Each structure stands twice: as structure tokens, then as C-alpha cells.
PDB file of C-alpha atoms in Angstrom:
ATOM      1  CA  MET A 272      11.663 -25.305   6.367  1.00  0.00           C
ATOM      2  CA  GLU A 273      15.154 -26.201   5.174  1.00  0.00           C
ATOM      3  CA  LYS A 274      17.964 -26.775   7.643  1.00  0.00           C
ATOM      4  CA  PHE A 275      20.751 -24.214   7.544  1.00  0.00           C
ATOM      5  CA  GLU A 276      23.383 -26.858   6.781  1.00  0.00           C
ATOM      6  CA  LYS A 277      21.525 -27.677   3.549  1.00  0.00           C
ATOM      7  CA  ILE A 278      21.442 -24.004   2.561  1.00  0.00           C
ATOM      8  CA  PHE A 279      25.139 -23.624   3.339  1.00  0.00           C
ATOM      9  CA  ALA A 280      25.962 -26.749   1.324  1.00  0.00           C
ATOM     10  CA  ARG A 281      24.065 -25.355  -1.663  1.00  0.00           C
ATOM     11  CA  ALA A 282      25.974 -22.080  -1.375  1.00  0.00           C
ATOM     12  CA  ALA A 283      29.233 -24.033  -1.238  1.00  0.00           C
ATOM     13  CA  ARG A 284      28.371 -25.966  -4.395  1.00  0.00           C
ATOM     14  CA  ARG A 285      27.636 -22.729  -6.233  1.00  0.00           C
ATOM     15  CA  HIS A 286      30.741 -20.871  -5.101  1.00  0.00           C
ATOM     16  CA  GLY A 287      33.629 -23.306  -5.058  1.00  0.00           C
ATOM     17  CA  GLY A 288      33.375 -24.867  -1.643  1.00  0.00           C
ATOM     18  CA  ALA A 289      32.885 -24.038   2.015  1.00  0.00           C
ATOM     19  CA  LYS A 290      36.101 -22.005   2.311  1.00  0.00           C
ATOM     20  CA  ALA A 291      35.017 -19.788  -0.567  1.00  0.00           C
ATOM     21  CA  VAL A 292      31.659 -19.166   1.098  1.00  0.00           C
ATOM     22  CA  GLU A 293      33.324 -18.362   4.427  1.00  0.00           C
ATOM     23  CA  ALA A 294      35.573 -15.861   2.656  1.00  0.00           C
ATOM     24  CA  ASN A 295      32.463 -14.061   1.381  1.00  0.00           C
ATOM     25  CA  LEU A 296      30.801 -13.767   4.781  1.00  0.00           C
ATOM     26  CA  SER A 297      30.961 -10.581   6.825  1.00  0.00           C
ATOM     27  CA  ARG A 298      30.494 -10.483  10.590  1.00  0.00           C
ATOM     28  CA  PRO A 299      28.724  -7.888  12.727  1.00  0.00           C
ATOM     29  CA  LYS A 300      30.482  -5.709  15.260  1.00  0.00           C
ATOM     30  CA  GLY A 301      30.407  -6.672  18.907  1.00  0.00           C
ATOM     31  CA  THR A 302      28.452  -4.877  21.604  1.00  0.00           C
ATOM     32  CA  ALA A 303      31.417  -2.864  22.844  1.00  0.00           C
ATOM     33  CA  ALA A 304      32.344  -1.688  19.352  1.00  0.00           C
ATOM     34  CA  LEU A 305      28.783  -0.545  18.640  1.00  0.00           C
ATOM     35  CA  LYS A 306      28.642   1.361  21.918  1.00  0.00           C
ATOM     36  CA  ARG A 307      31.801   3.238  20.977  1.00  0.00           C
ATOM     37  CA  ILE A 308      30.252   4.645  17.798  1.00  0.00           C
ATOM     38  CA  SER A 309      29.415   8.288  18.489  1.00  0.00           C
ATOM     39  CA  ASP A 310      25.951   9.740  17.926  1.00  0.00           C
ATOM     40  CA  ASP A 311      27.107  11.847  14.972  1.00  0.00           C
ATOM     41  CA  ARG A 312      28.232   8.686  13.135  1.00  0.00           C
ATOM     42  CA  TRP A 313      24.855   7.039  13.671  1.00  0.00           C
ATOM     43  CA  LEU A 314      23.186  10.104  12.155  1.00  0.00           C
ATOM     44  CA  ALA A 315      25.693  10.086   9.299  1.00  0.00           C
ATOM     45  CA  GLY A 316      24.909   6.421   8.665  1.00  0.00           C
ATOM     46  CA  MET A 317      21.178   7.053   8.638  1.00  0.00           C
ATOM     47  CA  THR A 318      21.621   9.970   6.261  1.00  0.00           C
ATOM     48  CA  LYS A 319      23.824   8.017   3.853  1.00  0.00           C
ATOM     49  CA  ALA A 320      21.292   5.162   3.723  1.00  0.00           C
ATOM     50  CA  VAL A 321      18.422   7.583   3.120  1.00  0.00           C
ATOM     51  CA  PHE A 322      20.213   9.419   0.311  1.00  0.00           C
ATOM     52  CA  GLN A 323      21.436   6.185  -1.274  1.00  0.00           C
ATOM     53  CA  ALA A 324      17.869   4.900  -1.613  1.00  0.00           C
ATOM     54  CA  GLY A 325      16.816   5.097  -5.254  1.00  0.00           C
ATOM     55  CA  PHE A 326      20.052   6.849  -6.216  1.00  0.00           C
ATOM     56  CA  VAL A 327      23.460   5.922  -7.596  1.00  0.00           C
ATOM     57  CA  TRP A 328      25.521   5.011  -4.550  1.00  0.00           C
ATOM     58  CA  LYS A 329      28.800   6.073  -6.144  1.00  0.00           C
ATOM     59  CA  ILE A 330      27.545   9.647  -6.481  1.00  0.00           C
ATOM     60  CA  ILE A 331      26.658   9.761  -2.781  1.00  0.00           C
ATOM     61  CA  GLU A 332      30.093   8.387  -1.893  1.00  0.00           C
ATOM     62  CA  ASN A 333      31.844  10.967  -4.073  1.00  0.00           C
ATOM     63  CA  LYS A 334      29.846  13.802  -2.540  1.00  0.00           C
ATOM     64  CA  TRP A 335      30.130  12.545   1.027  1.00  0.00           C
ATOM     65  CA  PRO A 336      32.807  15.020   2.185  1.00  0.00           C
ATOM     66  CA  GLY A 337      30.402  17.758   1.079  1.00  0.00           C
ATOM     67  CA  PHE A 338      27.594  16.150   3.085  1.00  0.00           C
ATOM     68  CA  GLU A 339      29.820  16.152   6.173  1.00  0.00           C
ATOM     69  CA  GLU A 340      30.522  19.860   5.734  1.00  0.00           C
ATOM     70  CA  ALA A 341      26.978  20.873   4.870  1.00  0.00           C
ATOM     71  CA  PHE A 342      25.462  19.004   7.833  1.00  0.00           C
ATOM     72  CA  ASP A 343      27.974  20.284  10.420  1.00  0.00           C
ATOM     73  CA  GLY A 344      29.652  16.924  10.861  1.00  0.00           C
ATOM     74  CA  PHE A 345      26.231  15.422  11.602  1.00  0.00           C
ATOM     75  CA  ASP A 346      26.238  16.747  15.141  1.00  0.00           C
ATOM     76  CA  PRO A 347      22.697  15.613  16.062  1.00  0.00           C
ATOM     77  CA  HIS A 348      22.112  18.449  18.527  1.00  0.00           C
ATOM     78  CA  ARG A 349      22.905  21.037  15.854  1.00  0.00           C
ATOM     79  CA  VAL A 350      21.041  19.338  13.028  1.00  0.00           C
ATOM     80  CA  ALA A 351      17.984  18.733  15.224  1.00  0.00           C
ATOM     81  CA  PHE A 352      17.548  22.497  15.548  1.00  0.00           C
ATOM     82  CA  TYR A 353      17.945  23.406  11.899  1.00  0.00           C
ATOM     83  CA  THR A 354      15.379  26.002  10.947  1.00  0.00           C
ATOM     84  CA  ASP A 355      13.192  25.759   7.870  1.00  0.00           C
ATOM     85  CA  GLU A 356      15.349  28.538   6.391  1.00  0.00           C
ATOM     86  CA  LYS A 357      18.463  26.399   6.932  1.00  0.00           C
ATOM     87  CA  ILE A 358      16.714  23.447   5.286  1.00  0.00           C
ATOM     88  CA  GLY A 359      15.857  25.699   2.362  1.00  0.00           C
ATOM     89  CA  ARG A 360      19.490  26.753   1.946  1.00  0.00           C
ATOM     90  CA  LEU A 361      20.631  23.135   2.017  1.00  0.00           C
ATOM     91  CA  ALA A 362      18.109  22.325  -0.705  1.00  0.00           C
ATOM     92  CA  SER A 363      20.157  24.527  -3.043  1.00  0.00           C
ATOM     93  CA  ASP A 364      23.596  23.536  -1.704  1.00  0.00           C
ATOM     94  CA  ALA A 365      25.676  21.997  -4.496  1.00  0.00           C
ATOM     95  CA  ARG A 366      27.857  20.123  -2.001  1.00  0.00           C
ATOM     96  CA  ILE A 367      25.067  17.583  -1.458  1.00  0.00           C
ATOM     97  CA  VAL A 368      22.278  15.895  -3.399  1.00  0.00           C
ATOM     98  CA  ARG A 369      19.542  18.532  -3.289  1.00  0.00           C
ATOM     99  CA  ASN A 370      16.517  16.490  -2.290  1.00  0.00           C
ATOM    100  CA  GLY A 371      14.356  18.545   0.046  1.00  0.00           C
ATOM    101  CA  GLN A 372      12.455  15.649   1.576  1.00  0.00           C
ATOM    102  CA  LYS A 373      15.622  13.727   2.367  1.00  0.00           C
ATOM    103  CA  ILE A 374      17.219  16.837   3.855  1.00  0.00           C
ATOM    104  CA  MET A 375      14.197  17.241   6.123  1.00  0.00           C
ATOM    105  CA  ALA A 376      14.500  13.557   7.019  1.00  0.00           C
ATOM    106  CA  THR A 377      18.029  14.244   8.243  1.00  0.00           C
ATOM    107  CA  ARG A 378      16.697  16.833  10.685  1.00  0.00           C
ATOM    108  CA  ASP A 379      13.978  14.442  11.850  1.00  0.00           C
ATOM    109  CA  ASN A 380      16.494  11.641  12.290  1.00  0.00           C
ATOM    110  CA  ALA A 381      18.777  13.950  14.256  1.00  0.00           C
ATOM    111  CA  ARG A 382      15.888  14.474  16.653  1.00  0.00           C
ATOM    112  CA  PHE A 383      15.439  10.697  16.816  1.00  0.00           C
ATOM    113  CA  ILE A 384      19.127  10.274  17.710  1.00  0.00           C
ATOM    114  CA  VAL A 385      18.838  12.925  20.417  1.00  0.00           C
ATOM    115  CA  GLU A 386      15.822  11.083  21.854  1.00  0.00           C
ATOM    116  CA  LEU A 387      17.721   7.785  21.883  1.00  0.00           C
ATOM    117  CA  ALA A 388      20.639   9.451  23.663  1.00  0.00           C
ATOM    118  CA  LYS A 389      18.288  10.759  26.346  1.00  0.00           C
ATOM    119  CA  GLU A 390      16.629   7.370  26.763  1.00  0.00           C
ATOM    120  CA  TYR A 391      19.671   5.075  26.611  1.00  0.00           C
ATOM    121  CA  GLY A 392      22.687   7.301  27.225  1.00  0.00           C
ATOM    122  CA  SER A 393      23.704   7.183  23.563  1.00  0.00           C
ATOM    123  CA  ALA A 394      22.425   5.906  20.250  1.00  0.00           C
ATOM    124  CA  GLY A 395      25.254   3.383  20.326  1.00  0.00           C
ATOM    125  CA  ALA A 396      23.973   1.945  23.587  1.00  0.00           C
ATOM    126  CA  PHE A 397      20.524   1.520  22.046  1.00  0.00           C
ATOM    127  CA  PHE A 398      21.746  -0.285  18.949  1.00  0.00           C
ATOM    128  CA  ALA A 399      24.271  -2.340  20.918  1.00  0.00           C
ATOM    129  CA  GLY A 400      21.433  -3.544  23.112  1.00  0.00           C
ATOM    130  CA  SER A 401      19.342  -4.815  20.213  1.00  0.00           C
ATOM    131  CA  LYS A 402      18.811  -8.572  20.128  1.00  0.00           C
ATOM    132  CA  PRO A 403      19.123 -10.667  16.949  1.00  0.00           C
ATOM    133  CA  GLU A 404      15.963 -12.564  17.851  1.00  0.00           C
ATOM    134  CA  GLN A 405      14.113  -9.238  17.903  1.00  0.00           C
ATOM    135  CA  PHE A 406      15.570  -7.752  14.726  1.00  0.00           C
ATOM    136  CA  ALA A 407      12.167  -7.397  13.057  1.00  0.00           C
ATOM    137  CA  GLY A 408      11.123  -5.302  16.045  1.00  0.00           C
ATOM    138  CA  LEU A 409      14.169  -3.072  15.634  1.00  0.00           C
ATOM    139  CA  LEU A 410      13.139  -2.449  12.026  1.00  0.00           C
ATOM    140  CA  GLU A 411       9.679  -1.467  13.255  1.00  0.00           C
ATOM    141  CA  ILE A 412      11.182   1.043  15.685  1.00  0.00           C
ATOM    142  CA  LEU A 413      13.226   2.654  12.915  1.00  0.00           C
ATOM    143  CA  LYS A 414      10.162   2.804  10.679  1.00  0.00           C
ATOM    144  CA  LYS A 415       7.982   4.395  13.353  1.00  0.00           C
ATOM    145  CA  ARG A 416      10.445   6.767  15.014  1.00  0.00           C
ATOM    146  CA  GLY A 417      12.743   7.619  12.128  1.00  0.00           C
ATOM    147  CA  ASN A 418      12.033   9.321   8.831  1.00  0.00           C
ATOM    148  CA  ARG A 419      12.510   7.328   5.611  1.00  0.00           C
ATOM    149  CA  LEU A 420      14.081   4.533   7.652  1.00  0.00           C
ATOM    150  CA  SER A 421      12.002   1.606   6.505  1.00  0.00           C
ATOM    151  CA  GLY A 422      12.579  -1.430   4.325  1.00  0.00           C
ATOM    152  CA  ALA A 423      15.924  -1.607   2.554  1.00  0.00           C
ATOM    153  CA  SER A 424      17.093   1.798   3.826  1.00  0.00           C
ATOM    154  CA  ALA A 425      16.885   0.649   7.455  1.00  0.00           C
ATOM    155  CA  GLN A 426      18.465  -2.712   6.676  1.00  0.00           C
ATOM    156  CA  PHE A 427      21.379  -1.213   4.745  1.00  0.00           C
ATOM    157  CA  PHE A 428      21.904   1.402   7.464  1.00  0.00           C
ATOM    158  CA  LEU A 429      22.151  -1.265  10.159  1.00  0.00           C
ATOM    159  CA  ARG A 430      24.388  -3.502   8.053  1.00  0.00           C
ATOM    160  CA  GLN A 431      26.748  -0.638   7.195  1.00  0.00           C
ATOM    161  CA  MET A 432      27.003   0.320  10.864  1.00  0.00           C
ATOM    162  CA  GLY A 433      27.863  -3.234  11.896  1.00  0.00           C
ATOM    163  CA  VAL A 434      24.625  -4.163  13.671  1.00  0.00           C
ATOM    164  CA  ASP A 435      23.787  -7.865  13.326  1.00  0.00           C
ATOM    165  CA  SER A 436      21.219  -7.768  10.551  1.00  0.00           C
ATOM    166  CA  TRP A 437      19.647  -9.307   7.519  1.00  0.00           C
ATOM    167  CA  VAL A 438      19.155  -7.519   4.205  1.00  0.00           C
ATOM    168  CA  MET A 439      16.168  -8.494   2.070  1.00  0.00           C
ATOM    169  CA  SER A 440      17.955  -8.394  -1.258  1.00  0.00           C
ATOM    170  CA  PRO A 441      16.307 -10.170  -4.202  1.00  0.00           C
ATOM    171  CA  SER A 442      18.692 -13.097  -3.687  1.00  0.00           C
ATOM    172  CA  VAL A 443      17.842 -13.407   0.005  1.00  0.00           C
ATOM    173  CA  VAL A 444      14.119 -13.272  -0.780  1.00  0.00           C
ATOM    174  CA  ALA A 445      14.579 -15.975  -3.420  1.00  0.00           C
ATOM    175  CA  ALA A 446      16.404 -18.144  -0.887  1.00  0.00           C
ATOM    176  CA  LEU A 447      13.669 -17.634   1.710  1.00  0.00           C
ATOM    177  CA  VAL A 448      11.058 -18.681  -0.836  1.00  0.00           C
ATOM    178  CA  GLN A 449      13.117 -21.741  -1.746  1.00  0.00           C
ATOM    179  CA  ALA A 450      13.493 -22.607   1.947  1.00  0.00           C
ATOM    180  CA  GLY A 451       9.719 -22.480   2.412  1.00  0.00           C
ATOM    181  CA  VAL A 452       9.716 -19.479   4.762  1.00  0.00           C
ATOM    182  CA  VAL A 453       7.676 -17.076   2.599  1.00  0.00           C
ATOM    183  CA  ASP A 454       6.093 -17.191  -0.853  1.00  0.00           C
ATOM    184  CA  LYS A 455       7.136 -13.671  -1.893  1.00  0.00           C
ATOM    185  CA  ALA A 456       9.020 -10.635  -0.622  1.00  0.00           C
ATOM    186  CA  PRO A 457       7.941 -10.177   3.020  1.00  0.00           C
ATOM    187  CA  THR A 458       6.015  -6.973   3.622  1.00  0.00           C
ATOM    188  CA  SER A 459       3.279  -7.905   6.089  1.00  0.00           C
ATOM    189  CA  ARG A 460       3.780  -8.287   9.827  1.00  0.00           C
ATOM    190  CA  LYS A 461       2.939 -11.989   9.531  1.00  0.00           C
ATOM    191  CA  ALA A 462       5.571 -12.521   6.834  1.00  0.00           C
ATOM    192  CA  MET A 463       8.216 -10.612   8.784  1.00  0.00           C
ATOM    193  CA  ASP A 464       7.442 -12.695  11.860  1.00  0.00           C
ATOM    194  CA  ALA A 465       7.991 -15.808   9.740  1.00  0.00           C
ATOM    195  CA  VAL A 466      11.336 -14.456   8.539  1.00  0.00           C
ATOM    196  CA  GLN A 467      12.358 -13.629  12.108  1.00  0.00           C
ATOM    197  CA  ALA A 468      11.410 -17.123  13.265  1.00  0.00           C
ATOM    198  CA  ALA A 469      13.422 -18.694  10.449  1.00  0.00           C
ATOM    199  CA  PHE A 470      16.535 -16.640  11.159  1.00  0.00           C
ATOM    200  CA  THR A 471      16.222 -17.364  14.880  1.00  0.00           C
ATOM    201  CA  GLN A 472      16.029 -21.088  14.178  1.00  0.00           C
ATOM    202  CA  TRP A 473      19.005 -20.956  11.815  1.00  0.00           C
ATOM    203  CA  ARG A 474      20.998 -19.075  14.462  1.00  0.00           C
ATOM    204  CA  LYS A 475      20.288 -21.879  16.935  1.00  0.00           C
ATOM    205  CA  GLU A 476      21.260 -24.533  14.395  1.00  0.00           C
ATOM    206  CA  SER A 477      24.454 -22.895  13.191  1.00  0.00           C
ATOM    207  CA  GLY A 478      25.664 -20.555  15.924  1.00  0.00           C
ATOM    208  CA  ARG A 479      26.050 -17.902  13.232  1.00  0.00           C
ATOM    209  CA  SER A 480      24.983 -14.268  13.166  1.00  0.00           C
ATOM    210  CA  LEU A 481      22.068 -12.859  11.197  1.00  0.00           C
ATOM    211  CA  THR A 482      24.639 -11.152   8.983  1.00  0.00           C
ATOM    212  CA  GLU A 483      26.351 -14.421   8.102  1.00  0.00           C
ATOM    213  CA  ILE A 484      23.071 -16.253   7.579  1.00  0.00           C
ATOM    214  CA  SER A 485      21.734 -13.499   5.339  1.00  0.00           C
ATOM    215  CA  ARG A 486      24.850 -13.569   3.180  1.00  0.00           C
ATOM    216  CA  THR A 487      24.792 -17.373   2.998  1.00  0.00           C
ATOM    217  CA  LEU A 488      21.196 -17.255   1.811  1.00  0.00           C
ATOM    218  CA  ALA A 489      22.159 -14.818  -0.933  1.00  0.00           C
ATOM    219  CA  LEU A 490      24.987 -17.106  -2.049  1.00  0.00           C
ATOM    220  CA  SER A 491      22.742 -20.165  -2.098  1.00  0.00           C
ATOM    221  CA  VAL A 492      20.674 -19.096  -5.115  1.00  0.00           C
ATOM    222  CA  ASP A 493      21.457 -18.102  -8.671  1.00  0.00           C
ATOM    223  CA  GLY A 494      21.856 -14.403  -9.115  1.00  0.00           C
TER     224      GLY A 494
END
């Protein structure tokens, strides 16, 4: 497996030097900042990621004020108790993208947020307590306990919220293949364990976050 310094050097060659790469790197939020994010914002983030999947992101962004209104500010305790009749009305509400399955997913994810709040005090406390060396496990939790929170949707949700995370974009996958970590996009448990091990090793080598490493990988390949 390639050393991180070699990957970073390749990214620097492709993008005008180390300073240019650093300028393109984003950093995750700290534990305290994640804890301060209210439960309604976690539900809003989940919902945005779910609706963005397979859709034009700009349309979701333009309609977002309507989403906030239609879903009662994403108050998880209110959304968790939406009736089927309420779901049906939302499915014909022009303020949002009228996808019935994704609307139902919002109710399910509101229930997930409520459960996390009961278990950890708040959803923010749960996500703030996640460990970078167990990120693959966090993705598994979202897949199992959330609705439509798997793969890219879960990764983009976590990245947008500021959780230390990787995103398996085509460029990142290409870099992982080049580094000898996987031979194709990781989908199996074994492949995801290999990805987790690689990121954990690169964190030890570089002292960088998953977010920074992921972005550096993307910058290290053509694309």
C-alpha cells in the first residue's frame, strides 16, 4: 500500500504544489461543534442527502425553504408521528420534490433521530462520539437503522454535517485502486474493512483527518 506522503506529493504535482492542495482541503468539525447541532438539523441533513440522491442538487437547494416549511422545521418529534394521511398530502405538496418513498424515509429517519436522542442525549452527542477508526461501522449503523442512508447518501450526509468522513467518489475509488487498497469500488464488508484499515494507517502517518485524506486522494488522480 502506498504511503500517504507519496499520494500527497502526486496530488501536489497535479494541482500546482502543496499549498494549492492544502487550499482545497476541508476539515471536519470538532466534537463540541457537532454536539451543538440540534436534532432538527441532523434530520434536515439526512433528508437533504436522501432527496439529493439521483436528483439534481441545485433543484433541491432551490426548493429547500419549501422543505423546511413542509416538514415543520424538521422537528423530529413531530415528523416521527406523521400519519399516513399526512405523508399522502406531502406527496402532492408542490413545495417539495414529491417522491413518496423519500418522504416516508424522512418519517423513518425522524424516528431514528428520536431513538438516538433517547440513547445518547442527542443525535449530536452520538455523531460527536463517533471515532474515525470506526467510520465504516458508523456507515453500517446508518444503513441498518436509517432509511435510504447507505452508500453515497450516508457519506454525503456526514460530510455535509461536518463529521470526519470519507466519500467514495469515483476519484477516491480510483486513488484507492492505484494505492493497492482495493481493485474496484468497495461494496463488500471485506473491501470496506480494507478501506478503513488504509485510512486508519494514513491517519497515523499524516496526522490528518479522514476528510482531508479523502480529498487528497481525489486530487491525486486524473478526473
